[in-house]
């Protein structure tokens, strides 16, 4: 049937008013995004809180995010931490990443790189690309773990294979500099081209990829650039079958 936010809202509301946690969460998402109703963070917070109090991890994560950003209520890192932790302990990967970010940046808690790595790793092991990228960064810099370029490449590659533009760009940098992998300008150019294709023009990943390709081009032969572009096109086609 045709997409109809107003009708979706009607049925979610009926179920939510009967205490259905998933419907409460979905209703909160619609208020958060302004789908079928004017965007209203206060109402989004209300419905996410009702679902979160019933133990729904996705709602707990959303509620944490709203407290983290100060949406619907004043910013409160302590409350954000509380709800992220509840969802993270249920294995919700996005909340595990959010908890890792709070420990990494020292928001609401003393900065603790080891705990950040712990939470990033739990989400990364579930295959969550954003977590894999963040874990790669921790290994590249040596925060919370001994610096290990090979391990950084491993996690960047896992995220890059899922189409994460930031990870693709960082993998390109590792190939450019020969960190954790043999220096390879063709592979570097390929990953930067993929990062540029995956990111939006306003995104930093797009800008960095464009700049890095411009740096690499004078160091490569026309044949190498053509090979890199062909490999990028082949990768894209293989990972985006059917559009």
XYZ file of N, CA and C in Angstrom:
729
model
N 0.857 -1.183 0.000
C 0.000 0.000 0.000
C 0.895 1.236 0.000
N 0.373 2.384 -0.421
C 1.193 3.606 -0.450
C 1.635 4.009 0.953
N 2.817 4.582 1.038
C 3.304 5.069 2.328
C 2.367 6.152 2.855
N 1.988 6.061 4.111
C 1.057 7.030 4.702
C 1.427 7.211 6.172
N 2.194 8.253 6.453
C 2.650 8.493 7.827
C 1.490 8.760 8.780
N 0.459 9.454 8.292
C -0.671 9.784 9.170
C -1.365 8.517 9.655
N -1.571 7.563 8.765
C -2.221 6.312 9.171
C -1.299 5.479 10.061
N -0.011 5.484 9.733
C 0.947 4.765 10.587
C 0.911 5.339 12.000
N 0.894 6.673 12.070
C 0.855 7.348 13.363
C -0.396 6.948 14.151
N -1.524 6.894 13.469
C -2.794 6.534 14.117
C -2.706 5.170 14.783
N -2.197 4.187 14.040
C -2.172 2.816 14.581
C -1.079 2.632 15.637
N 0.054 3.290 15.431
C 1.094 3.248 16.477
C 0.546 3.844 17.772
N -0.175 4.968 17.653
C -0.689 5.631 18.844
C -1.674 4.734 19.598
N -2.546 4.049 18.853
C -3.518 3.168 19.499
C -2.814 2.054 20.277
N -1.777 1.488 19.661
C -1.031 0.421 20.347
C -0.200 0.990 21.499
N 0.394 2.159 21.271
C 1.240 2.783 22.299
C 0.433 3.123 23.538
N -0.794 3.585 23.329
C -1.642 3.952 24.467
C -2.073 2.734 25.281
N -1.936 1.550 24.690
C -2.217 0.313 25.420
C -0.962 -0.244 26.084
N 0.151 0.491 25.941
C 1.379 0.093 26.616
C 2.323 -0.754 25.797
N 2.071 -0.860 24.491
C 2.966 -1.650 23.643
C 4.287 -0.895 23.460
N 5.384 -1.474 23.948
C 6.672 -0.777 23.961
C 7.196 -0.478 22.567
N 7.053 -1.417 21.650
C 7.555 -1.189 20.287
C 6.780 -0.062 19.625
N 5.473 -0.027 19.827
C 4.664 1.053 19.261
C 5.034 2.393 19.885
N 5.300 2.396 21.188
C 5.729 3.629 21.849
C 7.036 4.137 21.249
N 7.945 3.205 21.026
C 9.227 3.560 20.401
C 9.004 4.119 18.998
N 8.187 3.432 18.195
C 7.934 3.884 16.821
C 7.250 5.249 16.805
N 6.342 5.466 17.730
C 5.673 6.757 17.826
C 6.695 7.840 18.188
N 7.611 7.507 19.094
C 8.674 8.443 19.443
C 9.547 8.789 18.256
N 9.860 7.792 17.431
C 10.678 8.026 16.233
C 9.957 8.971 15.277
N 8.637 8.793 15.125
C 7.887 9.649 14.198
C 7.846 11.097 14.686
N 7.701 11.277 15.991
C 7.751 12.641 16.527
C 9.166 13.217 16.389
N 10.162 12.381 16.576
C 11.551 12.837 16.471
C 11.869 13.309 15.050
N 11.395 12.565 14.068
C 11.702 12.871 12.665
C 10.680 13.796 12.015
N 9.549 14.003 12.687
C 8.495 14.823 12.083
C 7.794 14.107 10.943
N 7.493 12.838 11.136
C 6.822 12.036 10.110
C 5.336 11.907 10.459
N 4.493 12.582 9.673
C 3.057 12.544 9.922
C 2.607 13.540 10.966
N 3.557 14.164 11.652
C 3.284 15.172 12.683
C 4.410 16.194 12.645
N 4.166 17.397 13.170
C 5.290 18.338 13.296
C 6.355 17.741 14.225
N 7.595 17.982 13.908
C 8.681 17.481 14.761
C 8.507 18.018 16.175
N 8.592 17.123 17.152
C 8.357 17.519 18.541
C 9.240 16.653 19.443
N 10.383 17.218 19.864
C 11.324 16.444 20.672
C 10.744 16.079 22.039
N 9.917 16.956 22.604
C 9.339 16.662 23.921
C 8.454 15.419 23.860
N 7.639 15.320 22.813
C 6.773 14.146 22.669
C 7.593 12.910 22.298
N 8.639 13.110 21.496
C 9.523 11.993 21.162
C 10.158 11.450 22.436
N 10.591 12.360 23.298
C 11.203 11.959 24.561
C 10.195 11.194 25.429
N 8.967 11.702 25.483
C 7.925 11.069 26.296
C 7.700 9.614 25.881
N 7.529 9.391 24.571
C 7.209 8.032 24.116
C 8.422 7.101 24.197
N 9.603 7.633 23.920
C 10.808 6.810 24.066
C 11.032 6.433 25.527
N 10.723 7.366 26.445
C 10.908 7.067 27.860
C 9.967 5.937 28.304
N 8.717 5.989 27.843
C 7.767 4.940 28.220
C 8.243 3.575 27.738
N 8.761 3.531 26.502
C 9.272 2.263 25.966
C 10.557 1.855 26.667
N 11.412 2.835 26.953
C 12.685 2.550 27.621
C 12.459 1.984 29.013
N 11.461 2.502 29.705
C 11.163 2.031 31.057
C 10.648 0.591 31.061
N 10.207 0.127 29.889
C 9.798 -1.270 29.759
C 10.961 -2.164 29.332
N 12.140 -1.544 29.146
C 13.337 -2.328 28.838
C 13.663 -2.467 27.372
N 12.984 -1.717 26.492
C 13.264 -1.819 25.057
C 14.585 -1.119 24.752
N 15.565 -1.875 24.308
C 16.925 -1.341 24.131
C 16.987 -0.203 23.124
N 16.268 -0.326 22.018
C 16.310 0.732 20.999
C 15.798 2.051 21.566
N 14.765 1.982 22.392
C 14.214 3.189 23.008
C 15.182 3.738 24.053
N 15.820 2.856 24.803
C 16.808 3.308 25.782
C 17.945 4.052 25.086
N 18.378 3.529 23.960
C 19.447 4.188 23.212
C 18.985 5.550 22.696
N 17.763 5.606 22.140
C 17.253 6.880 21.643
C 17.094 7.896 22.763
N 16.615 7.436 23.906
C 16.445 8.328 25.051
C 17.804 8.867 25.502
N 18.793 7.980 25.543
C 20.145 8.421 25.870
C 20.650 9.466 24.894
N 20.372 9.233 23.616
C 20.812 10.178 22.597
C 20.175 11.544 22.744
N 18.905 11.566 23.145
C 18.218 12.838 23.305
C 18.750 13.612 24.513
N 19.062 12.890 25.587
C 19.680 13.551 26.738
C 21.094 14.017 26.390
N 21.796 13.231 25.590
C 23.165 13.584 25.198
C 23.183 14.891 24.398
N 22.180 15.046 23.521
C 22.128 16.223 22.650
C 21.308 17.373 23.228
N 20.556 17.095 24.298
C 19.700 18.131 24.853
C 18.476 18.377 24.009
N 17.830 17.315 23.576
C 16.629 17.410 22.746
C 15.404 17.003 23.577
N 14.472 17.927 23.760
C 13.277 17.644 24.545
C 13.435 17.997 26.000
N 14.635 17.929 26.502
C 14.987 18.338 27.866
C 16.420 18.858 27.830
N 16.835 19.575 28.878
C 18.218 20.076 28.893
C 19.231 18.936 28.782
N 20.362 19.230 28.177
C 21.430 18.235 28.036
C 21.825 17.695 29.411
N 21.936 16.372 29.483
C 22.261 15.743 30.766
C 23.074 14.486 30.477
N 24.395 14.595 30.599
C 25.268 13.465 30.291
C 25.045 12.296 31.244
N 24.720 12.584 32.500
C 24.515 11.503 33.468
C 23.326 10.635 33.067
N 22.238 11.284 32.639
C 21.066 10.524 32.196
C 21.345 9.812 30.876
N 22.083 10.476 30.003
C 22.455 9.830 28.741
C 23.251 8.556 29.022
N 24.217 8.668 29.913
C 25.047 7.521 30.271
C 24.208 6.380 30.837
N 23.255 6.729 31.710
C 22.387 5.721 32.321
C 21.643 4.923 31.263
N 21.030 5.605 30.297
C 20.207 4.907 29.305
C 21.063 4.187 28.266
N 22.184 4.784 27.875
C 23.093 4.080 26.963
C 23.583 2.775 27.605
N 23.933 2.851 28.903
C 24.461 1.674 29.577
C 23.412 0.556 29.648
N 22.169 0.916 29.926
C 21.108 -0.098 30.001
C 20.932 -0.802 28.657
N 20.955 -0.027 27.577
C 20.818 -0.625 26.250
C 22.065 -1.414 25.866
N 23.235 -0.861 26.209
C 24.495 -1.520 25.865
C 24.619 -2.874 26.541
N 24.154 -2.958 27.787
C 24.235 -4.221 28.517
C 23.297 -5.283 27.940
N 22.340 -4.844 27.149
C 21.471 -5.789 26.445
C 22.079 -6.214 25.104
N 23.268 -5.669 24.793
C 23.938 -6.024 23.545
C 23.567 -5.146 22.379
N 22.924 -4.010 22.637
C 22.508 -3.119 21.548
C 23.734 -2.362 21.039
N 24.144 -2.677 19.812
C 25.430 -2.207 19.300
C 25.536 -0.686 19.243
N 24.493 -0.017 18.806
C 24.561 1.440 18.699
C 24.784 2.084 20.060
N 24.152 1.537 21.099
C 24.345 2.066 22.448
C 25.752 1.777 22.944
N 26.293 0.633 22.576
C 27.664 0.314 22.956
C 28.632 1.322 22.354
N 28.394 1.711 21.102
C 29.235 2.732 20.477
C 29.064 4.075 21.183
N 27.824 4.436 21.477
C 27.581 5.709 22.143
C 28.243 5.753 23.517
N 28.215 4.633 24.216
C 28.883 4.548 25.516
C 30.398 4.666 25.331
N 30.914 4.003 24.293
C 32.341 4.116 23.993
C 32.761 5.545 23.710
N 31.921 6.273 22.974
C 32.229 7.672 22.654
C 32.266 8.516 23.927
N 31.338 8.253 24.858
C 31.321 9.030 26.104
C 32.583 8.791 26.920
N 33.033 7.545 26.982
C 34.272 7.251 27.711
C 35.490 7.798 26.963
N 35.457 7.728 25.644
C 36.594 8.244 24.863
C 36.747 9.749 25.038
N 35.606 10.458 25.029
C 35.645 11.921 25.057
C 35.510 12.509 26.457
N 35.237 11.645 27.453
C 35.100 12.151 28.814
C 33.848 12.966 29.029
N 32.756 12.560 28.420
C 31.479 13.258 28.575
C 30.638 12.557 29.636
N 30.491 13.195 30.786
C 29.683 12.626 31.862
C 30.405 11.597 32.698
N 31.602 11.228 32.278
C 32.442 10.254 33.000
C 33.896 10.683 32.846
N 34.772 10.247 33.763
C 36.201 10.501 33.531
C 36.637 9.824 32.225
N 37.446 10.502 31.448
C 37.927 9.913 30.193
C 38.643 8.602 30.485
N 38.260 7.550 29.756
C 38.822 6.231 30.011
C 38.898 5.478 28.685
N 40.069 5.503 28.052
C 40.233 4.890 26.747
C 40.029 3.370 26.796
N 40.433 2.735 27.890
C 40.292 1.283 27.992
C 38.815 0.891 27.971
N 37.989 1.643 28.687
C 36.554 1.347 28.675
C 35.941 1.673 27.311
N 36.436 2.730 26.682
C 35.960 3.058 25.340
C 36.242 1.895 24.385
N 37.467 1.371 24.463
C 37.835 0.230 23.611
C 36.937 -0.969 23.893
N 36.662 -1.213 25.168
C 35.802 -2.339 25.553
C 34.456 -2.261 24.845
N 33.821 -1.081 24.904
C 32.487 -0.954 24.317
C 32.532 -0.926 22.794
N 33.547 -0.281 22.225
C 33.691 -0.309 20.768
C 33.879 -1.750 20.282
N 34.682 -2.517 21.021
C 34.968 -3.886 20.604
C 33.698 -4.761 20.637
N 32.904 -4.598 21.676
C 31.676 -5.394 21.778
C 30.761 -5.142 20.589
N 30.645 -3.884 20.195
C 29.806 -3.562 19.037
C 30.470 -3.988 17.731
N 31.795 -3.819 17.661
C 32.530 -4.197 16.451
C 32.430 -5.690 16.185
N 32.463 -6.472 17.264
C 32.370 -7.922 17.111
C 30.987 -8.369 16.649
N 30.018 -7.478 16.751
C 28.685 -7.762 16.215
C 28.572 -7.368 14.739
N 29.674 -6.803 14.212
C 29.674 -6.413 12.804
C 29.208 -4.999 12.551
N 29.116 -4.174 13.595
C 28.629 -2.800 13.455
C 29.758 -1.935 12.911
N 29.577 -1.403 11.714
C 30.660 -0.721 11.000
C 31.198 0.499 11.741
N 30.328 1.297 12.324
C 30.782 2.493 13.040
C 31.698 2.114 14.198
N 31.373 1.018 14.867
C 32.212 0.543 15.972
C 33.551 0.039 15.453
N 33.527 -0.659 14.334
C 34.772 -1.161 13.747
C 35.684 -0.008 13.367
N 35.112 1.042 12.802
C 35.892 2.237 12.457
C 36.505 2.864 13.700
N 35.693 3.027 14.746
C 36.194 3.638 15.984
C 37.265 2.782 16.651
N 37.080 1.470 16.619
C 38.080 0.583 17.194
C 39.377 0.666 16.395
N 39.260 0.761 15.088
C 40.438 0.956 14.248
C 41.197 2.213 14.623
N 40.457 3.283 14.905
C 41.099 4.535 15.316
C 41.875 4.367 16.620
N 41.280 3.629 17.561
C 41.942 3.447 18.857
C 43.266 2.695 18.687
N 43.275 1.689 17.803
C 44.511 0.951 17.535
C 45.517 1.809 16.772
N 45.032 2.632 15.858
C 45.954 3.469 15.078
C 46.646 4.495 15.969
N 45.900 5.080 16.878
C 46.457 6.123 17.747
C 47.171 5.524 18.960
N 46.675 4.349 19.407
C 47.220 3.742 20.615
C 46.529 4.247 21.864
N 45.217 4.409 21.784
C 44.423 4.844 22.931
C 43.683 3.647 23.528
N 44.033 3.295 24.773
C 43.366 2.182 25.436
C 43.916 0.824 25.067
N 44.755 0.795 24.045
C 45.431 -0.424 23.572
C 46.807 -0.011 23.048
N 47.755 -0.950 23.007
C 49.037 -0.608 22.377
C 48.815 -0.245 20.908
N 49.536 0.747 20.422
C 49.404 1.125 19.019
C 49.730 -0.070 18.132
N 48.836 -0.348 17.181
C 49.005 -1.524 16.335
C 48.365 -1.213 14.981
N 49.203 -0.858 14.010
C 48.699 -0.463 12.704
C 48.017 -1.627 11.978
N 48.551 -2.833 12.143
C 47.941 -3.989 11.480
C 46.531 -4.239 12.005
N 46.360 -4.091 13.310
C 45.043 -4.281 13.912
C 44.099 -3.149 13.478
N 44.646 -1.945 13.356
C 43.834 -0.825 12.872
C 43.344 -1.106 11.453
N 44.243 -1.596 10.601
C 43.868 -1.925 9.224
C 42.776 -2.999 9.199
N 42.910 -3.985 10.071
C 41.916 -5.061 10.140
C 40.520 -4.508 10.373
N 40.390 -3.617 11.349
C 39.063 -3.087 11.689
C 38.585 -2.070 10.671
N 39.495 -1.256 10.135
C 39.106 -0.341 9.058
C 38.571 -1.134 7.860
N 39.259 -2.218 7.539
C 38.851 -3.002 6.372
C 37.452 -3.608 6.567
N 37.199 -4.118 7.767
C 35.881 -4.700 8.029
C 34.776 -3.659 7.868
N 35.029 -2.449 8.366
C 34.033 -1.388 8.218
C 33.962 -0.905 6.772
N 35.118 -0.794 6.132
C 35.164 -0.335 4.741
C 34.408 -1.280 3.819
N 34.516 -2.573 4.082
C 33.822 -3.562 3.252
C 32.306 -3.430 3.380
N 31.858 -2.774 4.444
C 30.427 -2.530 4.614
C 30.003 -1.185 4.026
N 30.960 -0.470 3.449
C 30.637 0.797 2.808
C 30.772 2.018 3.693
N 31.432 1.885 4.857
C 31.620 3.031 5.738
C 32.668 3.970 5.125
N 32.232 5.178 4.762
C 33.110 6.105 4.041
C 34.314 6.528 4.865
N 34.115 6.753 6.164
C 35.236 7.163 7.011
C 36.294 6.069 7.088
N 35.855 4.825 7.212
C 36.791 3.704 7.274
C 37.498 3.517 5.939
N 36.774 3.692 4.848
C 37.392 3.577 3.529
C 38.484 4.627 3.363
N 38.197 5.840 3.811
C 39.197 6.903 3.716
C 40.420 6.612 4.565
N 40.200 6.128 5.789
C 41.338 5.823 6.657
C 42.141 4.643 6.131
N 41.461 3.688 5.525
C 42.177 2.563 4.919
C 43.037 3.062 3.766
N 42.517 4.022 3.013
C 43.309 4.631 1.943
C 44.562 5.304 2.477
N 44.438 5.980 3.607
C 45.593 6.640 4.225
C 46.634 5.610 4.658
N 46.170 4.490 5.202
C 47.104 3.451 5.656
C 47.894 2.887 4.472
N 47.220 2.706 3.336
C 47.919 2.222 2.138
C 48.860 3.289 1.589
N 48.465 4.545 1.666
C 49.322 5.631 1.176
C 50.632 5.675 1.950
N 50.531 5.520 3.273
C 51.706 5.664 4.135
C 52.415 4.347 4.429
N 51.794 3.237 4.043
C 52.402 1.938 4.332
C 52.361 1.608 5.808
N 51.229 1.893 6.454
C 51.070 1.621 7.882
C 50.186 0.387 8.071
N 50.798 -0.693 8.540
C 50.041 -1.927 8.749
C 49.838 -2.735 7.495
N 50.188 -2.160 6.357
C 50.117 -2.824 5.045
C 51.271 -2.300 4.201
N 51.694 -3.050 3.193
C 52.709 -2.504 2.288
C 52.167 -1.262 1.582
N 53.006 -0.276 1.393
C 52.576 0.935 0.692
C 52.087 0.566 -0.699
N 50.906 1.073 -1.058
C 50.303 0.708 -2.335
C 49.404 1.857 -2.777
N 49.878 2.653 -3.723
C 49.120 3.826 -4.152
C 47.841 3.444 -4.902
N 47.874 2.341 -5.627
C 46.668 1.908 -6.351
C 45.554 1.565 -5.357
N 45.902 0.780 -4.344
C 44.907 0.427 -3.323
C 44.447 1.675 -2.577
N 45.375 2.587 -2.285
C 45.017 3.820 -1.581
C 44.028 4.633 -2.400
N 44.318 4.814 -3.680
C 43.445 5.607 -4.558
C 42.068 4.952 -4.666
N 42.064 3.626 -4.766
C 40.803 2.881 -4.842
C 39.917 3.174 -3.645
N 40.485 3.075 -2.436
C 39.678 3.272 -1.234
C 39.242 4.720 -1.071
N 40.083 5.640 -1.485
C 39.669 7.048 -1.431
C 38.546 7.311 -2.432
N 38.629 6.693 -3.602
C 37.561 6.859 -4.594
C 36.246 6.296 -4.062
N 36.323 5.160 -3.393
C 35.115 4.567 -2.812
C 34.559 5.435 -1.689
N 35.452 5.994 -0.873
C 35.007 6.883 0.210
C 34.296 8.106 -0.360
N 34.843 8.653 -1.423
C 34.225 9.823 -2.058
C 32.848 9.469 -2.604
N 32.739 8.275 -3.171
C 31.452 7.851 -3.724
C 30.412 7.553 -2.667
N 30.873 7.110 -1.477
C 29.943 6.722 -0.418
C 29.491 7.906 0.425
N 30.304 8.962 0.482
C 30.009 10.097 1.365
C 29.234 11.184 0.628
N 28.511 11.981 1.394
C 27.825 13.142 0.842
C 28.831 14.276 0.675
N 28.629 15.135 -0.335
C 29.603 16.211 -0.590
C 29.900 17.091 0.620
N 28.927 17.257 1.517
C 29.160 18.110 2.689
C 29.912 17.380 3.794
N 30.059 16.064 3.644
C 30.694 15.246 4.677
C 32.208 15.395 4.631
N 32.835 15.366 5.798
C 34.302 15.472 5.853
C 34.983 14.335 5.108
N 34.357 13.137 5.117
C 34.946 11.994 4.420
C 35.071 12.286 2.922
N 34.094 12.975 2.365
C 34.122 13.340 0.946
C 35.264 14.317 0.675
N 35.372 15.336 1.528
C 36.412 16.346 1.344
C 37.807 15.751 1.501
N 37.963 14.898 2.517
C 39.265 14.277 2.730
C 39.635 13.352 1.579
N 38.650 12.593 1.083
C 38.920 11.672 -0.029
C 39.349 12.447 -1.267
N 38.650 13.533 -1.561
C 38.999 14.348 -2.726
C 40.409 14.904 -2.601
N 40.740 15.397 -1.409
C 42.071 15.962 -1.190
C 43.150 14.894 -1.301
N 42.884 13.714 -0.747
C 43.882 12.638 -0.791
C 44.089 12.108 -2.197
N 43.018 12.059 -2.990
C 43.164 11.632 -4.391
C 44.007 12.639 -5.164
N 43.822 13.918 -4.852
C 44.607 14.952 -5.525
C 46.083 14.849 -5.172
N 46.373 14.436 -3.948
C 47.768 14.253 -3.521
C 48.377 13.029 -4.188
N 47.605 11.975 -4.297
C 48.118 10.724 -4.859
C 48.335 10.795 -6.373
N 47.461 11.491 -7.069
C 47.486 11.469 -8.539
C 48.857 11.783 -9.142
N 49.577 12.814 -8.669
C 50.893 13.098 -9.269
C 51.944 12.022 -8.984
N 51.679 11.178 -7.990
C 52.630 10.125 -7.634
C 52.389 8.840 -8.416
N 51.332 8.836 -9.230
C 50.925 7.618 -9.933
C 50.995 7.815 -11.443
N 51.137 6.709 -12.150
C 51.079 6.763 -13.608
C 49.608 6.753 -14.034
N 49.321 7.196 -15.254
C 47.938 7.132 -15.743
C 47.381 5.703 -15.695
N 48.238 4.725 -15.949
C 47.790 3.331 -15.920
C 47.403 2.913 -14.496
N 48.162 3.374 -13.522
C 47.844 3.047 -12.129
C 46.523 3.685 -11.703
N 46.315 4.937 -12.114
C 45.060 5.607 -11.775
C 43.882 4.890 -12.424
N 44.063 4.491 -13.675
C 43.004 3.764 -14.380
C 42.717 2.432 -13.686
N 43.766 1.754 -13.241
C 43.587 0.483 -12.530
C 42.824 0.697 -11.221
N 43.198 1.741 -10.495
C 42.535 2.028 -9.221
C 41.056 2.321 -9.436
N 40.746 3.104 -10.455
C 39.347 3.430 -10.743
C 38.567 2.185 -11.156
N 39.230 1.306 -11.934
C 38.568 0.073 -12.361
C 38.290 -0.828 -11.161
N 39.253 -0.919 -10.245
C 39.061 -1.742 -9.053
C 37.957 -1.170 -8.158
N 37.896 0.152 -8.074
C 36.844 0.787 -7.278
C 35.473 0.514 -7.895
N 35.386 0.607 -9.215
C 34.113 0.349 -9.910
C 33.682 -1.097 -9.735
N 34.650 -2.013 -9.822
C 34.341 -3.430 -9.653
C 33.865 -3.715 -8.232
N 34.529 -3.096 -7.253
C 34.109 -3.285 -5.849
C 32.700 -2.765 -5.652
N 32.443 -1.573 -6.180
C 31.117 -0.957 -6.031
C 30.042 -1.844 -6.646
N 30.307 -2.338 -7.848
C 29.320 -3.190 -8.519
C 29.047 -4.471 -7.750
N 30.123 -5.046 -7.177
C 29.975 -6.297 -6.438
C 29.219 -6.116 -5.131
N 29.303 -4.916 -4.543
C 28.667 -4.673 -3.241
C 27.351 -3.926 -3.340
N 26.949 -3.562 -4.555
C 25.685 -2.852 -4.721
C 24.868 -3.488 -5.848
N 24.769 -4.807 -5.808
C 23.994 -5.523 -6.831
C 22.526 -5.118 -6.715
N 21.940 -4.889 -7.867
C 20.543 -4.490 -7.875
C 20.338 -3.040 -7.501
N 21.443 -2.232 -7.528
C 21.329 -0.808 -7.222
C 21.690 -0.522 -5.797
